[in-house]
PDB file of C-alpha atoms in Angstrom:
ATOM      1  CA  UNK A   1     -24.124 111.517  53.335  1.00 86.00           C
ATOM      2  CA  UNK A   2     -26.154 108.802  50.589  1.00 89.00           C
ATOM      3  CA  UNK A   3     -23.879 108.171  47.668  1.00 93.00           C
ATOM      4  CA  UNK A   4     -25.034 105.887  44.310  1.00 97.00           C
ATOM      5  CA  UNK A   5     -22.791 104.073  42.588  1.00 97.00           C
ATOM      6  CA  UNK A   6     -23.752 102.518  39.279  1.00 98.00           C
ATOM      7  CA  UNK A   7     -20.934  99.767  37.067  1.00 96.00           C
ATOM      8  CA  UNK A   8     -20.092  99.866  34.913  1.00 97.00           C
ATOM      9  CA  UNK A   9     -19.598 103.204  33.608  1.00 96.00           C
ATOM     10  CA  UNK A  10     -19.994 102.112  29.609  1.00 97.00           C
ATOM     11  CA  UNK A  11     -20.638  98.829  28.164  1.00 97.00           C
ATOM     12  CA  UNK A  12     -20.528  97.414  24.382  1.00 98.00           C
ATOM     13  CA  UNK A  13     -21.907  93.717  23.759  1.00 97.00           C
ATOM     14  CA  UNK A  14     -22.688  92.573  20.806  1.00 98.00           C
ATOM     15  CA  UNK A  15     -26.339  91.359  19.911  1.00 97.00           C
ATOM     16  CA  UNK A  16     -27.691  87.931  21.635  1.00 97.00           C
ATOM     17  CA  UNK A  17     -25.218  87.980  24.867  1.00 97.00           C
ATOM     18  CA  UNK A  18     -25.890  89.048  28.445  1.00 97.00           C
ATOM     19  CA  UNK A  19     -26.322  91.926  30.517  1.00 97.00           C
ATOM     20  CA  UNK A  20     -25.580  92.633  34.011  1.00 98.00           C
ATOM     21  CA  UNK A  21     -25.759  96.157  35.493  1.00 98.00           C
ATOM     22  CA  UNK A  22     -25.394  97.047  38.662  1.00 98.00           C
ATOM     23  CA  UNK A  23     -26.564  99.748  41.348  1.00 98.00           C
ATOM     24  CA  UNK A  24     -25.842 100.261  44.761  1.00 98.00           C
ATOM     25  CA  UNK A  25     -26.887 102.928  47.198  1.00 97.00           C
ATOM     26  CA  UNK A  26     -24.444 104.270  50.409  1.00 96.00           C
ATOM     27  CA  UNK A  27     -25.721 105.703  53.516  1.00 93.00           C
ATOM     28  CA  UNK A  28     -28.906 104.770  53.523  1.00 91.00           C
ATOM     29  CA  UNK A  29     -31.477 101.726  54.546  1.00 89.00           C
ATOM     30  CA  UNK A  30     -34.660 100.473  53.038  1.00 90.00           C
ATOM     31  CA  UNK A  31     -34.603 102.621  49.926  1.00 92.00           C
ATOM     32  CA  UNK A  32     -36.915 103.131  47.112  1.00 92.00           C
ATOM     33  CA  UNK A  33     -35.008 101.768  43.598  1.00 94.00           C
ATOM     34  CA  UNK A  34     -35.658 102.635  39.979  1.00 95.00           C
ATOM     35  CA  UNK A  35     -33.783 101.798  36.752  1.00 96.00           C
ATOM     36  CA  UNK A  36     -34.386 104.178  33.993  1.00 96.00           C
ATOM     37  CA  UNK A  37     -33.386 104.216  30.348  1.00 95.00           C
ATOM     38  CA  UNK A  38     -33.184 107.159  27.917  1.00 93.00           C
ATOM     39  CA  UNK A  39     -32.784 106.281  24.658  1.00 84.00           C
ATOM     40  CA  UNK A  40     -30.949 109.133  22.445  1.00 76.00           C
ATOM     41  CA  UNK A  41     -32.340 112.550  22.117  1.00 70.00           C
ATOM     42  CA  UNK A  42     -35.430 111.025  24.577  1.00 74.00           C
ATOM     43  CA  UNK A  43     -36.993 111.092  27.808  1.00 86.00           C
ATOM     44  CA  UNK A  44     -36.598 109.041  30.467  1.00 92.00           C
ATOM     45  CA  UNK A  45     -38.374 105.107  30.633  1.00 91.00           C
ATOM     46  CA  UNK A  46     -38.623 103.861  33.958  1.00 93.00           C
ATOM     47  CA  UNK A  47     -38.117 100.266  33.443  1.00 95.00           C
ATOM     48  CA  UNK A  48     -38.675  98.773  37.330  1.00 95.00           C
ATOM     49  CA  UNK A  49     -38.826 100.105  40.522  1.00 91.00           C
ATOM     50  CA  UNK A  50     -38.634  98.262  43.977  1.00 93.00           C
ATOM     51  CA  UNK A  51     -39.827  99.266  47.228  1.00 89.00           C
ATOM     52  CA  UNK A  52     -37.931  96.453  49.426  1.00 90.00           C
ATOM     53  CA  UNK A  53     -35.602  93.235  48.314  1.00 92.00           C
ATOM     54  CA  UNK A  54     -37.162  90.717  45.970  1.00 90.00           C
ATOM     55  CA  UNK A  55     -40.095  92.918  45.732  1.00 91.00           C
ATOM     56  CA  UNK A  56     -39.805  94.736  41.687  1.00 93.00           C
ATOM     57  CA  UNK A  57     -42.173  95.981  39.592  1.00 91.00           C
ATOM     58  CA  UNK A  58     -42.302  96.274  35.931  1.00 90.00           C
ATOM     59  CA  UNK A  59     -43.929  99.427  34.023  1.00 87.00           C
ATOM     60  CA  UNK A  60     -42.932  97.945  30.250  1.00 82.00           C
ATOM     61  CA  UNK A  61     -43.079  94.475  29.024  1.00 70.00           C
ATOM     62  CA  UNK A  62     -39.449  94.164  27.534  1.00 81.00           C
ATOM     63  CA  UNK A  63     -36.575  91.747  27.131  1.00 89.00           C
ATOM     64  CA  UNK A  64     -34.407  93.021  30.614  1.00 95.00           C
ATOM     65  CA  UNK A  65     -35.279  92.179  33.958  1.00 95.00           C
ATOM     66  CA  UNK A  66     -34.466  93.247  37.150  1.00 96.00           C
ATOM     67  CA  UNK A  67     -33.384  91.765  40.798  1.00 96.00           C
ATOM     68  CA  UNK A  68     -32.959  92.988  43.931  1.00 96.00           C
ATOM     69  CA  UNK A  69     -31.079  90.622  46.289  1.00 95.00           C
ATOM     70  CA  UNK A  70     -29.469  93.476  49.223  1.00 95.00           C
ATOM     71  CA  UNK A  71     -31.707  96.068  50.904  1.00 95.00           C
ATOM     72  CA  UNK A  72     -29.345  98.597  48.855  1.00 95.00           C
ATOM     73  CA  UNK A  73     -28.457  96.613  45.211  1.00 97.00           C
ATOM     74  CA  UNK A  74     -30.623  96.503  42.609  1.00 97.00           C
ATOM     75  CA  UNK A  75     -29.802  94.331  39.496  1.00 97.00           C
ATOM     76  CA  UNK A  76     -30.807  94.554  35.715  1.00 97.00           C
ATOM     77  CA  UNK A  77     -30.193  91.744  33.453  1.00 97.00           C
ATOM     78  CA  UNK A  78     -30.810  90.202  30.445  1.00 96.00           C
ATOM     79  CA  UNK A  79     -30.139  86.742  28.803  1.00 96.00           C
ATOM     80  CA  UNK A  80     -29.925  88.363  25.137  1.00 96.00           C
ATOM     81  CA  UNK A  81     -29.049  92.038  24.160  1.00 96.00           C
ATOM     82  CA  UNK A  82     -31.081  93.179  20.874  1.00 95.00           C
ATOM     83  CA  UNK A  83     -30.407  96.595  19.162  1.00 95.00           C
ATOM     84  CA  UNK A  84     -32.672  98.358  20.692  1.00 92.00           C
ATOM     85  CA  UNK A  85     -31.876  97.778  24.392  1.00 94.00           C
ATOM     86  CA  UNK A  86     -28.750 100.536  23.284  1.00 94.00           C
ATOM     87  CA  UNK A  87     -29.225 103.222  25.394  1.00 95.00           C
ATOM     88  CA  UNK A  88     -28.046 105.656  28.529  1.00 96.00           C
ATOM     89  CA  UNK A  89     -29.339 103.593  31.791  1.00 97.00           C
ATOM     90  CA  UNK A  90     -29.419 104.962  35.350  1.00 97.00           C
ATOM     91  CA  UNK A  91     -30.553 103.928  38.847  1.00 98.00           C
ATOM     92  CA  UNK A  92     -31.763 106.106  41.432  1.00 96.00           C
ATOM     93  CA  UNK A  93     -33.242 106.071  44.938  1.00 94.00           C
ATOM     94  CA  UNK A  94     -35.668 107.382  47.220  1.00 91.00           C
ATOM     95  CA  UNK A  95     -36.884 107.741  50.888  1.00 85.00           C
ATOM     96  CA  UNK A  96     -39.349 104.921  51.240  1.00 73.00           C
ATOM     97  CA  UNK A  97     -42.522 105.891  52.851  1.00 59.00           C
ATOM     98  CA  UNK A  98     -44.107 109.412  53.872  1.00 52.00           C
ATOM     99  CA  UNK A  99     -41.195 110.981  55.670  1.00 48.00           C
ATOM    100  CA  UNK A 100     -41.254 113.695  57.502  1.00 42.00           C
ATOM    101  CA  UNK A 101     -39.488 116.179  55.126  1.00 49.00           C
ATOM    102  CA  UNK A 102     -39.354 113.951  51.916  1.00 58.00           C
ATOM    103  CA  UNK A 103     -41.600 114.938  48.913  1.00 66.00           C
ATOM    104  CA  UNK A 104     -40.551 111.615  47.211  1.00 79.00           C
ATOM    105  CA  UNK A 105     -37.829 113.285  45.023  1.00 88.00           C
ATOM    106  CA  UNK A 106     -35.508 110.715  43.668  1.00 93.00           C
ATOM    107  CA  UNK A 107     -31.267 110.775  43.709  1.00 94.00           C
ATOM    108  CA  UNK A 108     -29.851 109.685  40.602  1.00 96.00           C
ATOM    109  CA  UNK A 109     -26.496 107.412  39.672  1.00 97.00           C
ATOM    110  CA  UNK A 110     -24.340 108.823  37.416  1.00 97.00           C
ATOM    111  CA  UNK A 111     -25.439 105.435  34.320  1.00 96.00           C
ATOM    112  CA  UNK A 112     -24.414 103.295  32.836  1.00 97.00           C
ATOM    113  CA  UNK A 113     -23.634 103.706  28.473  1.00 96.00           C
ATOM    114  CA  UNK A 114     -24.420 100.278  27.153  1.00 96.00           C
ATOM    115  CA  UNK A 115     -23.793 100.148  23.234  1.00 96.00           C
ATOM    116  CA  UNK A 116     -25.463  97.226  21.675  1.00 96.00           C
ATOM    117  CA  UNK A 117     -23.772  95.805  18.363  1.00 96.00           C
TER     118      UNK A 117
ATOM    119  CA  UNK B   1     -53.709 110.354  34.511  1.00 77.00           C
ATOM    120  CA  UNK B   2     -50.816 112.157  35.391  1.00 84.00           C
ATOM    121  CA  UNK B   3     -48.701 114.111  33.001  1.00 91.00           C
ATOM    122  CA  UNK B   4     -46.143 116.401  32.371  1.00 95.00           C
ATOM    123  CA  UNK B   5     -45.785 118.702  29.370  1.00 96.00           C
ATOM    124  CA  UNK B   6     -42.493 120.788  28.709  1.00 97.00           C
ATOM    125  CA  UNK B   7     -43.551 122.379  25.767  1.00 96.00           C
ATOM    126  CA  UNK B   8     -39.536 123.770  24.173  1.00 95.00           C
ATOM    127  CA  UNK B   9     -37.729 120.773  22.873  1.00 94.00           C
ATOM    128  CA  UNK B  10     -34.789 123.136  22.396  1.00 96.00           C
ATOM    129  CA  UNK B  11     -34.376 126.281  23.334  1.00 97.00           C
ATOM    130  CA  UNK B  12     -30.885 128.832  22.398  1.00 97.00           C
ATOM    131  CA  UNK B  13     -30.120 131.850  24.418  1.00 97.00           C
ATOM    132  CA  UNK B  14     -27.033 133.939  24.695  1.00 97.00           C
ATOM    133  CA  UNK B  15     -24.704 134.290  27.446  1.00 97.00           C
ATOM    134  CA  UNK B  16     -26.154 136.075  30.428  1.00 97.00           C
ATOM    135  CA  UNK B  17     -29.737 136.446  29.031  1.00 98.00           C
ATOM    136  CA  UNK B  18     -32.545 135.770  31.510  1.00 97.00           C
ATOM    137  CA  UNK B  19     -34.090 132.124  30.868  1.00 97.00           C
ATOM    138  CA  UNK B  20     -37.230 130.989  31.596  1.00 98.00           C
ATOM    139  CA  UNK B  21     -38.055 127.138  30.980  1.00 98.00           C
ATOM    140  CA  UNK B  22     -41.874 126.119  30.675  1.00 98.00           C
ATOM    141  CA  UNK B  23     -43.324 123.140  32.893  1.00 98.00           C
ATOM    142  CA  UNK B  24     -47.356 122.201  32.574  1.00 97.00           C
ATOM    143  CA  UNK B  25     -48.671 119.332  34.800  1.00 95.00           C
ATOM    144  CA  UNK B  26     -52.145 117.592  35.341  1.00 91.00           C
ATOM    145  CA  UNK B  27     -52.934 116.026  38.754  1.00 81.00           C
ATOM    146  CA  UNK B  28     -55.877 116.307  40.669  1.00 73.00           C
ATOM    147  CA  UNK B  29     -54.435 117.431  44.635  1.00 77.00           C
ATOM    148  CA  UNK B  30     -51.701 119.479  45.087  1.00 77.00           C
ATOM    149  CA  UNK B  31     -48.533 118.153  43.530  1.00 86.00           C
ATOM    150  CA  UNK B  32     -45.203 117.243  44.502  1.00 90.00           C
ATOM    151  CA  UNK B  33     -42.545 119.398  41.761  1.00 93.00           C
ATOM    152  CA  UNK B  34     -39.488 118.884  40.984  1.00 95.00           C
ATOM    153  CA  UNK B  35     -36.968 120.608  38.417  1.00 97.00           C
ATOM    154  CA  UNK B  36     -33.794 118.289  37.327  1.00 97.00           C
ATOM    155  CA  UNK B  37     -30.666 119.382  35.043  1.00 97.00           C
ATOM    156  CA  UNK B  38     -28.776 116.572  32.763  1.00 96.00           C
ATOM    157  CA  UNK B  39     -25.079 117.298  31.625  1.00 94.00           C
ATOM    158  CA  UNK B  40     -24.211 115.109  28.632  1.00 90.00           C
ATOM    159  CA  UNK B  41     -23.227 112.088  29.994  1.00 90.00           C
ATOM    160  CA  UNK B  42     -24.382 112.335  33.186  1.00 93.00           C
ATOM    161  CA  UNK B  43     -26.815 111.310  35.809  1.00 95.00           C
ATOM    162  CA  UNK B  44     -29.622 113.881  36.692  1.00 96.00           C
ATOM    163  CA  UNK B  45     -29.731 116.025  39.679  1.00 97.00           C
ATOM    164  CA  UNK B  46     -31.879 117.560  41.070  1.00 96.00           C
ATOM    165  CA  UNK B  47     -31.994 121.740  41.464  1.00 97.00           C
ATOM    166  CA  UNK B  48     -35.502 122.149  43.290  1.00 95.00           C
ATOM    167  CA  UNK B  49     -38.130 121.373  44.936  1.00 93.00           C
ATOM    168  CA  UNK B  50     -41.625 122.453  45.793  1.00 92.00           C
ATOM    169  CA  UNK B  51     -43.978 120.744  48.077  1.00 85.00           C
ATOM    170  CA  UNK B  52     -45.658 122.957  50.099  1.00 82.00           C
ATOM    171  CA  UNK B  53     -45.170 126.620  51.561  1.00 84.00           C
ATOM    172  CA  UNK B  54     -44.102 130.060  49.248  1.00 86.00           C
ATOM    173  CA  UNK B  55     -44.437 129.551  45.449  1.00 91.00           C
ATOM    174  CA  UNK B  56     -41.654 130.899  44.477  1.00 96.00           C
ATOM    175  CA  UNK B  57     -38.692 128.225  45.111  1.00 96.00           C
ATOM    176  CA  UNK B  58     -34.633 128.764  45.355  1.00 96.00           C
ATOM    177  CA  UNK B  59     -32.807 126.605  44.332  1.00 96.00           C
ATOM    178  CA  UNK B  60     -29.321 125.530  43.546  1.00 96.00           C
ATOM    179  CA  UNK B  61     -26.833 127.378  40.937  1.00 95.00           C
ATOM    180  CA  UNK B  62     -29.009 130.889  40.612  1.00 97.00           C
ATOM    181  CA  UNK B  63     -32.443 128.601  39.557  1.00 98.00           C
ATOM    182  CA  UNK B  64     -35.766 129.095  40.776  1.00 98.00           C
ATOM    183  CA  UNK B  65     -39.169 128.133  39.830  1.00 98.00           C
ATOM    184  CA  UNK B  66     -42.966 129.163  41.117  1.00 96.00           C
ATOM    185  CA  UNK B  67     -45.586 127.167  41.368  1.00 95.00           C
ATOM    186  CA  UNK B  68     -48.796 128.328  39.771  1.00 94.00           C
ATOM    187  CA  UNK B  69     -51.475 126.466  40.888  1.00 92.00           C
ATOM    188  CA  UNK B  70     -54.475 128.876  38.400  1.00 92.00           C
ATOM    189  CA  UNK B  71     -51.768 127.992  35.172  1.00 94.00           C
ATOM    190  CA  UNK B  72     -50.968 124.158  36.368  1.00 94.00           C
ATOM    191  CA  UNK B  73     -47.607 125.479  35.604  1.00 96.00           C
ATOM    192  CA  UNK B  74     -44.471 125.110  37.231  1.00 97.00           C
ATOM    193  CA  UNK B  75     -41.816 127.059  35.241  1.00 98.00           C
ATOM    194  CA  UNK B  76     -37.610 127.242  35.727  1.00 98.00           C
ATOM    195  CA  UNK B  77     -36.061 130.725  35.805  1.00 98.00           C
ATOM    196  CA  UNK B  78     -32.864 132.053  36.019  1.00 98.00           C
ATOM    197  CA  UNK B  79     -32.443 135.861  35.519  1.00 97.00           C
ATOM    198  CA  UNK B  80     -28.669 135.261  34.162  1.00 97.00           C
ATOM    199  CA  UNK B  81     -27.815 132.319  32.317  1.00 98.00           C
ATOM    200  CA  UNK B  82     -23.589 130.950  31.965  1.00 97.00           C
ATOM    201  CA  UNK B  83     -22.489 129.073  29.305  1.00 96.00           C
ATOM    202  CA  UNK B  84     -22.240 125.767  32.177  1.00 96.00           C
ATOM    203  CA  UNK B  85     -25.920 126.138  32.461  1.00 97.00           C
ATOM    204  CA  UNK B  86     -25.955 124.421  28.763  1.00 97.00           C
ATOM    205  CA  UNK B  87     -27.860 120.971  29.679  1.00 97.00           C
ATOM    206  CA  UNK B  88     -31.047 119.135  29.866  1.00 96.00           C
ATOM    207  CA  UNK B  89     -33.539 119.983  32.169  1.00 98.00           C
ATOM    208  CA  UNK B  90     -36.857 117.908  33.359  1.00 97.00           C
ATOM    209  CA  UNK B  91     -39.575 119.154  34.916  1.00 97.00           C
ATOM    210  CA  UNK B  92     -41.504 116.148  37.484  1.00 94.00           C
ATOM    211  CA  UNK B  93     -44.362 115.019  39.567  1.00 91.00           C
ATOM    212  CA  UNK B  94     -44.020 112.605  41.757  1.00 87.00           C
ATOM    213  CA  UNK B  95     -46.970 110.029  41.688  1.00 81.00           C
ATOM    214  CA  UNK B  96     -49.231 109.428  43.799  1.00 71.00           C
ATOM    215  CA  UNK B  97     -48.603 105.086  43.062  1.00 68.00           C
ATOM    216  CA  UNK B  98     -45.735 103.622  44.867  1.00 65.00           C
ATOM    217  CA  UNK B  99     -43.512 106.772  45.153  1.00 75.00           C
ATOM    218  CA  UNK B 100     -42.814 107.051  41.398  1.00 86.00           C
ATOM    219  CA  UNK B 101     -42.212 110.674  39.122  1.00 90.00           C
ATOM    220  CA  UNK B 102     -43.359 111.058  36.101  1.00 91.00           C
ATOM    221  CA  UNK B 103     -41.057 113.312  34.077  1.00 94.00           C
ATOM    222  CA  UNK B 104     -41.736 115.455  30.958  1.00 95.00           C
ATOM    223  CA  UNK B 105     -39.977 114.950  27.919  1.00 94.00           C
ATOM    224  CA  UNK B 106     -36.959 117.193  28.456  1.00 96.00           C
ATOM    225  CA  UNK B 107     -35.286 120.834  27.233  1.00 96.00           C
ATOM    226  CA  UNK B 108     -31.720 121.099  25.562  1.00 96.00           C
ATOM    227  CA  UNK B 109     -30.486 124.517  26.768  1.00 97.00           C
ATOM    228  CA  UNK B 110     -27.586 125.724  24.618  1.00 97.00           C
ATOM    229  CA  UNK B 111     -25.903 128.886  25.468  1.00 97.00           C
ATOM    230  CA  UNK B 112     -25.006 131.728  23.316  1.00 96.00           C
ATOM    231  CA  UNK B 113     -21.645 133.189  23.937  1.00 91.00           C
TER     232      UNK B 113
END
């Protein structure tokens, strides 16, 4: 079966410090991968998605970047954190392309709570 | 443009009462629709999905949802709510762009004892 991991679970960082959040998926190959952010009391904002190694699409201009160095690894980074980067970060995966029985559902990791002070 | 609207930001129901969470979508073709649940501090869990066939779909934890094309709705229901159902619920539609999902803003459910 497929599993998705995120770490760290929680992180407290000072303003201006760098950031690296990691997401890995097991049990599937060539997944689509996604990074979302939830600010307090708000819905999900899609930050980045990737359809393959080295292929990253950014949804919103911001202080963050993403990379996919391996098929099942997705990394969210920042060189200098801002207060506004605080939030709950979720990684998700879905099956690539049109696959029999797939309707595009995404499967989410447990999330990382980031607090920038 | 594709969109999902969840009109109720917060709903409170008594334990044992029935529940209906509303979701309206805007999509040109036959939509793929989803309901997710998020407990505090957790990731999202898929409750159920619709992409074809029977318009009444059954999900996990005793939830069901009905797809009504004429009303562009996909409302989530449960006949008897349990205290453990208190959570945030998100409705989503599959975008026609690159496997993305478009999420509603969520409905927070509180359950009174």
